[in-house]
Every structure is written in structure tokens, then in C-alpha cells.
Amino acid sequence: MSITSQYIEATRKMQENWFSAVDAMTSQFSQQLERPTAMMTPSSTVDPRKVVDELFDFYAKALTVQRETAHKILDANQQVGSQWNQQAEEFYAAWREQAKTMTETARQQMESFANSAREQALQFGQVVEEKVAEAQAASRDQAERFTNAAAEQTKRMTSVATEQTQRATDAAKAQTERATDAAKAQTETVADAANEQTKRNYNLMNTAQLKSELAAKGLDTSGSLDELRTRLREHEAQA
């Protein structure tokens, strides 16, 4: 319980006691005043003036006690307030110093974290650049191997195609030669057959027919039957 609460509680109890006493004295004073005037003689046991003076003296003493108590409470509160202000200032100073220390620590930690993050970013960037360079080198090597393989494959295919073309050309040439020889032989056979046929035809022709054939060819038409046939055969042989 605070000092002010204690003062309020003590004041309340003191006022209750004071009111009880005032009620008792007021009742007693009223009883004295209600008595007949004849009874209030100098020889009476209770002096009304004394009762009034005692009553107001008690009031004055009670008020004085309450005033002194209130002063003490105020002084105590002021002292406690001064101590509290001092403690508050000390606490605020300590808190401010602690806050300053925490702020400085946090700033240092943030700078350390930022530096660490920058270093990690640089390292990561360097690693990425190395990986990209390795990937590019690997891609170039793979492309070069692929190009060489393709060139070799093309060379082999060209060689095979050339050989196949040469074989096909040779086969075609041989076939053409065979066909030419066959055609030539067939032509000669046909010519021989034609000559033989013509020869046989000349043998079947009479003189008039032989002369007509010679005249058509612009040859001499004179002579015997055999001369006419011989002349036609010699003309055909020359042709």
C-alpha cells in the first residue's frame, strides 16, 4: 500500500473517531443546554462554557493533528517523488546507454551481415562465371567434336557415294558397251541378213528387174544377167 493510501486510510479512521467524539460531546452539550436555566447555577457540577470551550478546543486540536499529518504525507510524497525522479533519470540514462549499445551492436551486425552478403554474392557470381565458362568450353568442344564427326561422316558418305557412282558408271558403261556390241552384232546380223536377202532377191530378179534396179541407182545397165547382178552386189558392198 502506498503512503497516500495509508494516509487516506488513517485519516478516515481518525475522522470516524473524531466524529464519534464530536457526536458524544455534542450530545452532552445539547443535554446541558436543554436543562432548565435555574439548574445552571454557579454551584452546578457542569459548566456549559467549559463544555463549549472543550468542544472547540477538541475541534482545533483535531484539525491541527490532521494538518500536521497532511504536511507529513506531502513531505513524504515529495521525498518519494524526488527519489522516484532520480531513479527514473538513472533508469532512463541506463536505458539510453543500453539502447545506444544495442543500436551500435545492431549496426555492426548489419554491416557484418552486409559485408558477408556481398562476399557471398561475389563468390557466387565468380562460381557462376566459372560454371558458364566451363559450360561454354564444353559446348565448344562438343560442337567441334560434332562438326568433326559430321565432316568425317560426310567424307565417308561422299567416298561411298563416289565408289557407288563409279561402280554404277562402270556398270552402265559395261552394260552400254555390251548393248552396243549386241546392237552392232545384231545390226551386222540384220545387214548380213539383208544382204543375203538382197542377194537372194538379185538371184530371183530377171534381166528387166536388174536393169531397172541399176537404172535407179544410176549404174550401167548393159551386160549379161550375171554382170548385172555382180554390178549391183559390188555397189551395195561399196555403200
PDB file of C-alpha atoms in Angstrom:
ATOM      1  CA  MET A   1       0.000   0.000   0.000  1.00  0.00           C
ATOM      2  CA  SER A   2       1.344   3.475  -0.951  1.00  0.00           C
ATOM      3  CA  ILE A   3       1.907   6.274   1.515  1.00  0.00           C
ATOM      4  CA  THR A   4      -1.046   8.244   0.133  1.00  0.00           C
ATOM      5  CA  SER A   5      -3.334   5.262   0.559  1.00  0.00           C
ATOM      6  CA  GLN A   6      -2.072   4.774   4.082  1.00  0.00           C
ATOM      7  CA  TYR A   7      -2.725   8.457   4.827  1.00  0.00           C
ATOM      8  CA  ILE A   8      -6.252   8.274   3.413  1.00  0.00           C
ATOM      9  CA  GLU A   9      -6.989   5.169   5.472  1.00  0.00           C
ATOM     10  CA  ALA A  10      -5.568   6.727   8.668  1.00  0.00           C
ATOM     11  CA  THR A  11      -7.458   9.948   8.040  1.00  0.00           C
ATOM     12  CA  ARG A  12     -10.678   8.034   7.522  1.00  0.00           C
ATOM     13  CA  LYS A  13     -10.249   6.172  10.829  1.00  0.00           C
ATOM     14  CA  MET A  14      -9.248   9.364  12.635  1.00  0.00           C
ATOM     15  CA  GLN A  15     -12.298  11.169  11.229  1.00  0.00           C
ATOM     16  CA  GLU A  16     -14.546   8.318  12.312  1.00  0.00           C
ATOM     17  CA  ASN A  17     -13.135   8.538  15.841  1.00  0.00           C
ATOM     18  CA  TRP A  18     -13.343  12.298  15.742  1.00  0.00           C
ATOM     19  CA  PHE A  19     -16.952  12.232  14.535  1.00  0.00           C
ATOM     20  CA  SER A  20     -17.798   9.748  17.300  1.00  0.00           C
ATOM     21  CA  ALA A  21     -16.205  12.013  19.862  1.00  0.00           C
ATOM     22  CA  VAL A  22     -17.920  15.065  18.390  1.00  0.00           C
ATOM     23  CA  ASP A  23     -21.248  13.263  18.483  1.00  0.00           C
ATOM     24  CA  ALA A  24     -20.697  12.326  22.106  1.00  0.00           C
ATOM     25  CA  MET A  25     -19.644  15.812  23.082  1.00  0.00           C
ATOM     26  CA  THR A  26     -22.434  17.372  21.020  1.00  0.00           C
ATOM     27  CA  SER A  27     -24.949  15.123  22.751  1.00  0.00           C
ATOM     28  CA  GLN A  28     -23.522  16.057  26.093  1.00  0.00           C
ATOM     29  CA  PHE A  29     -23.537  19.742  25.204  1.00  0.00           C
ATOM     30  CA  SER A  30     -27.122  19.505  23.982  1.00  0.00           C
ATOM     31  CA  GLN A  31     -28.158  17.859  27.187  1.00  0.00           C
ATOM     32  CA  GLN A  32     -26.552  20.664  29.154  1.00  0.00           C
ATOM     33  CA  LEU A  33     -28.280  23.294  27.044  1.00  0.00           C
ATOM     34  CA  GLU A  34     -31.637  21.587  27.368  1.00  0.00           C
ATOM     35  CA  ARG A  35     -31.548  21.749  31.164  1.00  0.00           C
ATOM     36  CA  PRO A  36     -33.579  24.475  32.810  1.00  0.00           C
ATOM     37  CA  THR A  37     -31.790  27.751  33.343  1.00  0.00           C
ATOM     38  CA  ALA A  38     -32.440  27.556  37.032  1.00  0.00           C
ATOM     39  CA  MET A  39     -30.306  24.481  37.236  1.00  0.00           C
ATOM     40  CA  MET A  40     -27.312  26.256  35.651  1.00  0.00           C
ATOM     41  CA  THR A  41     -26.073  27.879  38.798  1.00  0.00           C
ATOM     42  CA  PRO A  42     -22.504  28.603  39.803  1.00  0.00           C
ATOM     43  CA  SER A  43     -22.680  25.620  42.078  1.00  0.00           C
ATOM     44  CA  SER A  44     -23.630  23.262  39.303  1.00  0.00           C
ATOM     45  CA  THR A  45     -21.248  20.355  38.513  1.00  0.00           C
ATOM     46  CA  VAL A  46     -21.054  21.034  34.737  1.00  0.00           C
ATOM     47  CA  ASP A  47     -20.093  24.449  33.417  1.00  0.00           C
ATOM     48  CA  PRO A  48     -21.647  24.982  29.976  1.00  0.00           C
ATOM     49  CA  ARG A  49     -18.953  27.456  28.938  1.00  0.00           C
ATOM     50  CA  LYS A  50     -16.284  24.970  29.815  1.00  0.00           C
ATOM     51  CA  VAL A  51     -18.039  22.324  27.789  1.00  0.00           C
ATOM     52  CA  VAL A  52     -18.186  24.663  24.766  1.00  0.00           C
ATOM     53  CA  ASP A  53     -14.547  25.619  25.186  1.00  0.00           C
ATOM     54  CA  GLU A  54     -13.529  21.955  25.471  1.00  0.00           C
ATOM     55  CA  LEU A  55     -15.570  21.120  22.421  1.00  0.00           C
ATOM     56  CA  PHE A  56     -13.996  23.793  20.248  1.00  0.00           C
ATOM     57  CA  ASP A  57     -10.539  23.088  21.691  1.00  0.00           C
ATOM     58  CA  PHE A  58     -11.008  19.484  20.635  1.00  0.00           C
ATOM     59  CA  TYR A  59     -12.048  20.631  17.196  1.00  0.00           C
ATOM     60  CA  ALA A  60      -8.958  22.818  16.966  1.00  0.00           C
ATOM     61  CA  LYS A  61      -6.636  20.031  18.156  1.00  0.00           C
ATOM     62  CA  ALA A  62      -8.188  17.559  15.744  1.00  0.00           C
ATOM     63  CA  LEU A  63      -7.784  19.945  12.828  1.00  0.00           C
ATOM     64  CA  THR A  64      -4.207  20.662  13.902  1.00  0.00           C
ATOM     65  CA  VAL A  65      -3.395  16.951  14.013  1.00  0.00           C
ATOM     66  CA  GLN A  66      -4.928  16.447  10.590  1.00  0.00           C
ATOM     67  CA  ARG A  67      -2.987  19.392   9.169  1.00  0.00           C
ATOM     68  CA  GLU A  68       0.315  18.132  10.593  1.00  0.00           C
ATOM     69  CA  THR A  69      -0.395  14.632   9.293  1.00  0.00           C
ATOM     70  CA  ALA A  70      -1.226  16.042   5.846  1.00  0.00           C
ATOM     71  CA  HIS A  71       2.056  18.007   5.857  1.00  0.00           C
ATOM     72  CA  LYS A  72       3.976  14.858   6.769  1.00  0.00           C
ATOM     73  CA  ILE A  73       2.263  12.933   3.994  1.00  0.00           C
ATOM     74  CA  LEU A  74       3.067  15.673   1.478  1.00  0.00           C
ATOM     75  CA  ASP A  75       6.697  15.784   2.607  1.00  0.00           C
ATOM     76  CA  ALA A  76       6.933  12.026   2.385  1.00  0.00           C
ATOM     77  CA  ASN A  77       5.337  12.048  -1.063  1.00  0.00           C
ATOM     78  CA  GLN A  78       7.663  14.807  -2.191  1.00  0.00           C
ATOM     79  CA  GLN A  79      10.699  12.868  -0.935  1.00  0.00           C
ATOM     80  CA  VAL A  80       9.431   9.703  -2.559  1.00  0.00           C
ATOM     81  CA  GLY A  81       8.719  11.649  -5.746  1.00  0.00           C
ATOM     82  CA  SER A  82      12.226  13.098  -5.717  1.00  0.00           C
ATOM     83  CA  GLN A  83      13.691   9.642  -5.222  1.00  0.00           C
ATOM     84  CA  TRP A  84      11.451   8.288  -7.955  1.00  0.00           C
ATOM     85  CA  ASN A  85      12.530  11.084 -10.311  1.00  0.00           C
ATOM     86  CA  GLN A  86      16.157  10.325  -9.563  1.00  0.00           C
ATOM     87  CA  GLN A  87      15.609   6.636 -10.081  1.00  0.00           C
ATOM     88  CA  ALA A  88      13.689   7.397 -13.257  1.00  0.00           C
ATOM     89  CA  GLU A  89      16.555   9.552 -14.538  1.00  0.00           C
ATOM     90  CA  GLU A  90      19.074   6.851 -13.653  1.00  0.00           C
ATOM     91  CA  PHE A  91      16.908   4.241 -15.304  1.00  0.00           C
ATOM     92  CA  TYR A  92      16.449   6.430 -18.385  1.00  0.00           C
ATOM     93  CA  ALA A  93      20.201   7.072 -18.579  1.00  0.00           C
ATOM     94  CA  ALA A  94      20.928   3.350 -18.224  1.00  0.00           C
ATOM     95  CA  TRP A  95      18.254   2.533 -20.760  1.00  0.00           C
ATOM     96  CA  ARG A  96      19.555   5.159 -23.166  1.00  0.00           C
ATOM     97  CA  GLU A  97      23.101   3.795 -22.806  1.00  0.00           C
ATOM     98  CA  GLN A  98      21.841   0.273 -23.296  1.00  0.00           C
ATOM     99  CA  ALA A  99      19.794   1.348 -26.304  1.00  0.00           C
ATOM    100  CA  LYS A 100      22.846   3.093 -27.711  1.00  0.00           C
ATOM    101  CA  THR A 101      24.915  -0.053 -27.156  1.00  0.00           C
ATOM    102  CA  MET A 102      22.219  -2.226 -28.716  1.00  0.00           C
ATOM    103  CA  THR A 103      21.936   0.157 -31.667  1.00  0.00           C
ATOM    104  CA  GLU A 104      25.684   0.123 -32.208  1.00  0.00           C
ATOM    105  CA  THR A 105      25.761  -3.651 -31.909  1.00  0.00           C
ATOM    106  CA  ALA A 106      22.872  -3.972 -34.341  1.00  0.00           C
ATOM    107  CA  ARG A 107      24.604  -1.597 -36.766  1.00  0.00           C
ATOM    108  CA  GLN A 108      27.829  -3.600 -36.548  1.00  0.00           C
ATOM    109  CA  GLN A 109      25.908  -6.823 -37.055  1.00  0.00           C
ATOM    110  CA  MET A 110      24.106  -5.342 -40.052  1.00  0.00           C
ATOM    111  CA  GLU A 111      27.396  -4.131 -41.547  1.00  0.00           C
ATOM    112  CA  SER A 112      28.928  -7.551 -40.928  1.00  0.00           C
ATOM    113  CA  PHE A 113      25.904  -9.206 -42.497  1.00  0.00           C
ATOM    114  CA  ALA A 114      26.027  -6.832 -45.467  1.00  0.00           C
ATOM    115  CA  ASN A 115      29.748  -7.456 -45.955  1.00  0.00           C
ATOM    116  CA  SER A 116      29.196 -11.192 -45.675  1.00  0.00           C
ATOM    117  CA  ALA A 117      26.310 -10.984 -48.139  1.00  0.00           C
ATOM    118  CA  ARG A 118      28.467  -9.003 -50.591  1.00  0.00           C
ATOM    119  CA  GLU A 119      31.307 -11.519 -50.258  1.00  0.00           C
ATOM    120  CA  GLN A 120      28.909 -14.403 -50.775  1.00  0.00           C
ATOM    121  CA  ALA A 121      27.384 -12.627 -53.780  1.00  0.00           C
ATOM    122  CA  LEU A 122      30.847 -12.071 -55.262  1.00  0.00           C
ATOM    123  CA  GLN A 123      31.831 -15.677 -54.631  1.00  0.00           C
ATOM    124  CA  PHE A 124      28.540 -16.881 -56.094  1.00  0.00           C
ATOM    125  CA  GLY A 125      28.995 -14.624 -59.128  1.00  0.00           C
ATOM    126  CA  GLN A 126      32.536 -15.908 -59.604  1.00  0.00           C
ATOM    127  CA  VAL A 127      31.340 -19.501 -59.323  1.00  0.00           C
ATOM    128  CA  VAL A 128      28.570 -18.779 -61.827  1.00  0.00           C
ATOM    129  CA  GLU A 129      31.055 -17.195 -64.235  1.00  0.00           C
ATOM    130  CA  GLU A 130      33.355 -20.219 -63.898  1.00  0.00           C
ATOM    131  CA  LYS A 131      30.444 -22.589 -64.470  1.00  0.00           C
ATOM    132  CA  VAL A 132      29.333 -20.570 -67.506  1.00  0.00           C
ATOM    133  CA  ALA A 133      32.895 -20.573 -68.880  1.00  0.00           C
ATOM    134  CA  GLU A 134      33.139 -24.339 -68.320  1.00  0.00           C
ATOM    135  CA  ALA A 135      29.765 -24.857 -69.984  1.00  0.00           C
ATOM    136  CA  GLN A 136      30.818 -22.695 -72.943  1.00  0.00           C
ATOM    137  CA  ALA A 137      34.115 -24.570 -73.265  1.00  0.00           C
ATOM    138  CA  ALA A 138      32.283 -27.897 -73.060  1.00  0.00           C
ATOM    139  CA  SER A 139      29.776 -26.672 -75.658  1.00  0.00           C
ATOM    140  CA  ARG A 140      32.607 -25.589 -77.979  1.00  0.00           C
ATOM    141  CA  ASP A 141      34.369 -28.941 -77.560  1.00  0.00           C
ATOM    142  CA  GLN A 142      31.149 -30.819 -78.139  1.00  0.00           C
ATOM    143  CA  ALA A 143      30.320 -28.676 -81.177  1.00  0.00           C
ATOM    144  CA  GLU A 144      33.826 -29.194 -82.534  1.00  0.00           C
ATOM    145  CA  ARG A 145      33.574 -32.964 -81.998  1.00  0.00           C
ATOM    146  CA  PHE A 146      30.159 -32.966 -83.623  1.00  0.00           C
ATOM    147  CA  THR A 147      31.472 -30.938 -86.562  1.00  0.00           C
ATOM    148  CA  ASN A 148      34.474 -33.233 -86.973  1.00  0.00           C
ATOM    149  CA  ALA A 149      32.245 -36.299 -86.722  1.00  0.00           C
ATOM    150  CA  ALA A 150      29.838 -34.804 -89.257  1.00  0.00           C
ATOM    151  CA  ALA A 151      32.718 -33.931 -91.593  1.00  0.00           C
ATOM    152  CA  GLU A 152      34.140 -37.435 -91.245  1.00  0.00           C
ATOM    153  CA  GLN A 153      30.714 -38.950 -91.800  1.00  0.00           C
ATOM    154  CA  THR A 154      30.204 -36.702 -94.831  1.00  0.00           C
ATOM    155  CA  LYS A 155      33.620 -37.679 -96.133  1.00  0.00           C
ATOM    156  CA  ARG A 156      32.842 -41.369 -95.710  1.00  0.00           C
ATOM    157  CA  MET A 157      29.429 -40.940 -97.287  1.00  0.00           C
ATOM    158  CA  THR A 158      30.969 -38.972-100.171  1.00  0.00           C
ATOM    159  CA  SER A 159      33.607 -41.670-100.650  1.00  0.00           C
ATOM    160  CA  VAL A 160      30.959 -44.385-100.578  1.00  0.00           C
ATOM    161  CA  ALA A 161      28.759 -42.386-102.947  1.00  0.00           C
ATOM    162  CA  THR A 162      31.733 -41.822-105.243  1.00  0.00           C
ATOM    163  CA  GLU A 163      32.559 -45.507-105.230  1.00  0.00           C
ATOM    164  CA  GLN A 164      28.933 -46.396-105.817  1.00  0.00           C
ATOM    165  CA  THR A 165      28.728 -43.821-108.585  1.00  0.00           C
ATOM    166  CA  GLN A 166      31.932 -45.137-110.135  1.00  0.00           C
ATOM    167  CA  ARG A 167      30.670 -48.686-109.886  1.00  0.00           C
ATOM    168  CA  ALA A 168      27.348 -47.633-111.324  1.00  0.00           C
ATOM    169  CA  THR A 169      29.124 -45.707-114.073  1.00  0.00           C
ATOM    170  CA  ASP A 170      31.374 -48.665-114.799  1.00  0.00           C
ATOM    171  CA  ALA A 171      28.394 -50.998-114.763  1.00  0.00           C
ATOM    172  CA  ALA A 172      26.451 -48.637-117.015  1.00  0.00           C
ATOM    173  CA  LYS A 173      29.436 -48.267-119.303  1.00  0.00           C
ATOM    174  CA  ALA A 174      29.899 -52.019-119.423  1.00  0.00           C
ATOM    175  CA  GLN A 175      26.211 -52.504-119.989  1.00  0.00           C
ATOM    176  CA  THR A 176      26.277 -49.807-122.675  1.00  0.00           C
ATOM    177  CA  GLU A 177      29.241 -51.466-124.313  1.00  0.00           C
ATOM    178  CA  ARG A 178      27.505 -54.813-124.117  1.00  0.00           C
ATOM    179  CA  ALA A 179      24.356 -53.285-125.511  1.00  0.00           C
ATOM    180  CA  THR A 180      26.376 -51.526-128.214  1.00  0.00           C
ATOM    181  CA  ASP A 181      28.183 -54.711-129.096  1.00  0.00           C
ATOM    182  CA  ALA A 182      24.907 -56.588-129.069  1.00  0.00           C
ATOM    183  CA  ALA A 183      23.288 -53.895-131.208  1.00  0.00           C
ATOM    184  CA  LYS A 184      26.263 -53.834-133.529  1.00  0.00           C
ATOM    185  CA  ALA A 185      26.233 -57.596-133.799  1.00  0.00           C
ATOM    186  CA  GLN A 186      22.507 -57.507-134.330  1.00  0.00           C
ATOM    187  CA  THR A 187      22.915 -54.770-136.929  1.00  0.00           C
ATOM    188  CA  GLU A 188      25.576 -56.722-138.680  1.00  0.00           C
ATOM    189  CA  THR A 189      23.385 -59.763-138.484  1.00  0.00           C
ATOM    190  CA  VAL A 190      20.499 -57.774-139.865  1.00  0.00           C
ATOM    191  CA  ALA A 191      22.769 -56.288-142.549  1.00  0.00           C
ATOM    192  CA  ASP A 192      24.098 -59.695-143.444  1.00  0.00           C
ATOM    193  CA  ALA A 193      20.588 -60.984-143.464  1.00  0.00           C
ATOM    194  CA  ALA A 194      19.553 -58.035-145.590  1.00  0.00           C
ATOM    195  CA  ASN A 195      22.496 -58.537-147.889  1.00  0.00           C
ATOM    196  CA  GLU A 196      21.727 -62.185-148.000  1.00  0.00           C
ATOM    197  CA  GLN A 197      18.117 -61.385-148.628  1.00  0.00           C
ATOM    198  CA  THR A 198      19.082 -58.834-151.251  1.00  0.00           C
ATOM    199  CA  LYS A 199      21.490 -61.302-152.705  1.00  0.00           C
ATOM    200  CA  ARG A 200      18.795 -63.848-152.804  1.00  0.00           C
ATOM    201  CA  ASN A 201      16.479 -61.256-154.297  1.00  0.00           C
ATOM    202  CA  TYR A 202      19.024 -60.387-157.005  1.00  0.00           C
ATOM    203  CA  ASN A 203      19.170 -64.065-157.856  1.00  0.00           C
ATOM    204  CA  LEU A 204      15.423 -64.086-158.198  1.00  0.00           C
ATOM    205  CA  MET A 205      15.336 -60.988-160.447  1.00  0.00           C
ATOM    206  CA  ASN A 206      15.215 -61.253-164.186  1.00  0.00           C
ATOM    207  CA  THR A 207      17.093 -59.050-166.635  1.00  0.00           C
ATOM    208  CA  ALA A 208      14.445 -56.350-166.787  1.00  0.00           C
ATOM    209  CA  GLN A 209      14.241 -56.127-162.989  1.00  0.00           C
ATOM    210  CA  LEU A 210      18.046 -55.966-162.659  1.00  0.00           C
ATOM    211  CA  LYS A 211      18.310 -53.182-165.264  1.00  0.00           C
ATOM    212  CA  SER A 212      15.540 -51.256-163.550  1.00  0.00           C
ATOM    213  CA  GLU A 213      17.405 -51.562-160.206  1.00  0.00           C
ATOM    214  CA  LEU A 214      20.678 -50.468-161.845  1.00  0.00           C
ATOM    215  CA  ALA A 215      18.965 -47.523-163.528  1.00  0.00           C
ATOM    216  CA  ALA A 216      17.509 -46.448-160.166  1.00  0.00           C
ATOM    217  CA  LYS A 217      20.980 -46.467-158.699  1.00  0.00           C
ATOM    218  CA  GLY A 218      22.477 -44.673-161.718  1.00  0.00           C
ATOM    219  CA  LEU A 219      24.569 -47.649-162.788  1.00  0.00           C
ATOM    220  CA  ASP A 220      25.298 -49.088-166.162  1.00  0.00           C
ATOM    221  CA  THR A 221      22.507 -51.373-167.421  1.00  0.00           C
ATOM    222  CA  SER A 222      24.455 -53.178-170.119  1.00  0.00           C
ATOM    223  CA  GLY A 223      25.832 -56.662-169.856  1.00  0.00           C
ATOM    224  CA  SER A 224      24.736 -60.153-169.215  1.00  0.00           C
ATOM    225  CA  LEU A 225      22.448 -61.301-166.395  1.00  0.00           C
ATOM    226  CA  ASP A 226      25.382 -62.265-164.146  1.00  0.00           C
ATOM    227  CA  GLU A 227      27.189 -58.947-164.846  1.00  0.00           C
ATOM    228  CA  LEU A 228      24.073 -57.037-163.895  1.00  0.00           C
ATOM    229  CA  ARG A 229      23.803 -58.958-160.586  1.00  0.00           C
ATOM    230  CA  THR A 230      27.523 -58.583-159.877  1.00  0.00           C
ATOM    231  CA  ARG A 231      27.379 -54.866-160.543  1.00  0.00           C
ATOM    232  CA  LEU A 232      24.514 -54.417-158.060  1.00  0.00           C
ATOM    233  CA  ARG A 233      26.269 -56.504-155.375  1.00  0.00           C
ATOM    234  CA  GLU A 234      29.507 -54.518-155.758  1.00  0.00           C
ATOM    235  CA  HIS A 235      27.567 -51.275-155.483  1.00  0.00           C
ATOM    236  CA  GLU A 236      25.929 -52.385-152.284  1.00  0.00           C
ATOM    237  CA  ALA A 237      29.217 -53.645-150.905  1.00  0.00           C
ATOM    238  CA  GLN A 238      30.807 -50.212-151.552  1.00  0.00           C
ATOM    239  CA  ALA A 239      27.861 -48.485-149.922  1.00  0.00           C
TER     240      ALA A 239
END
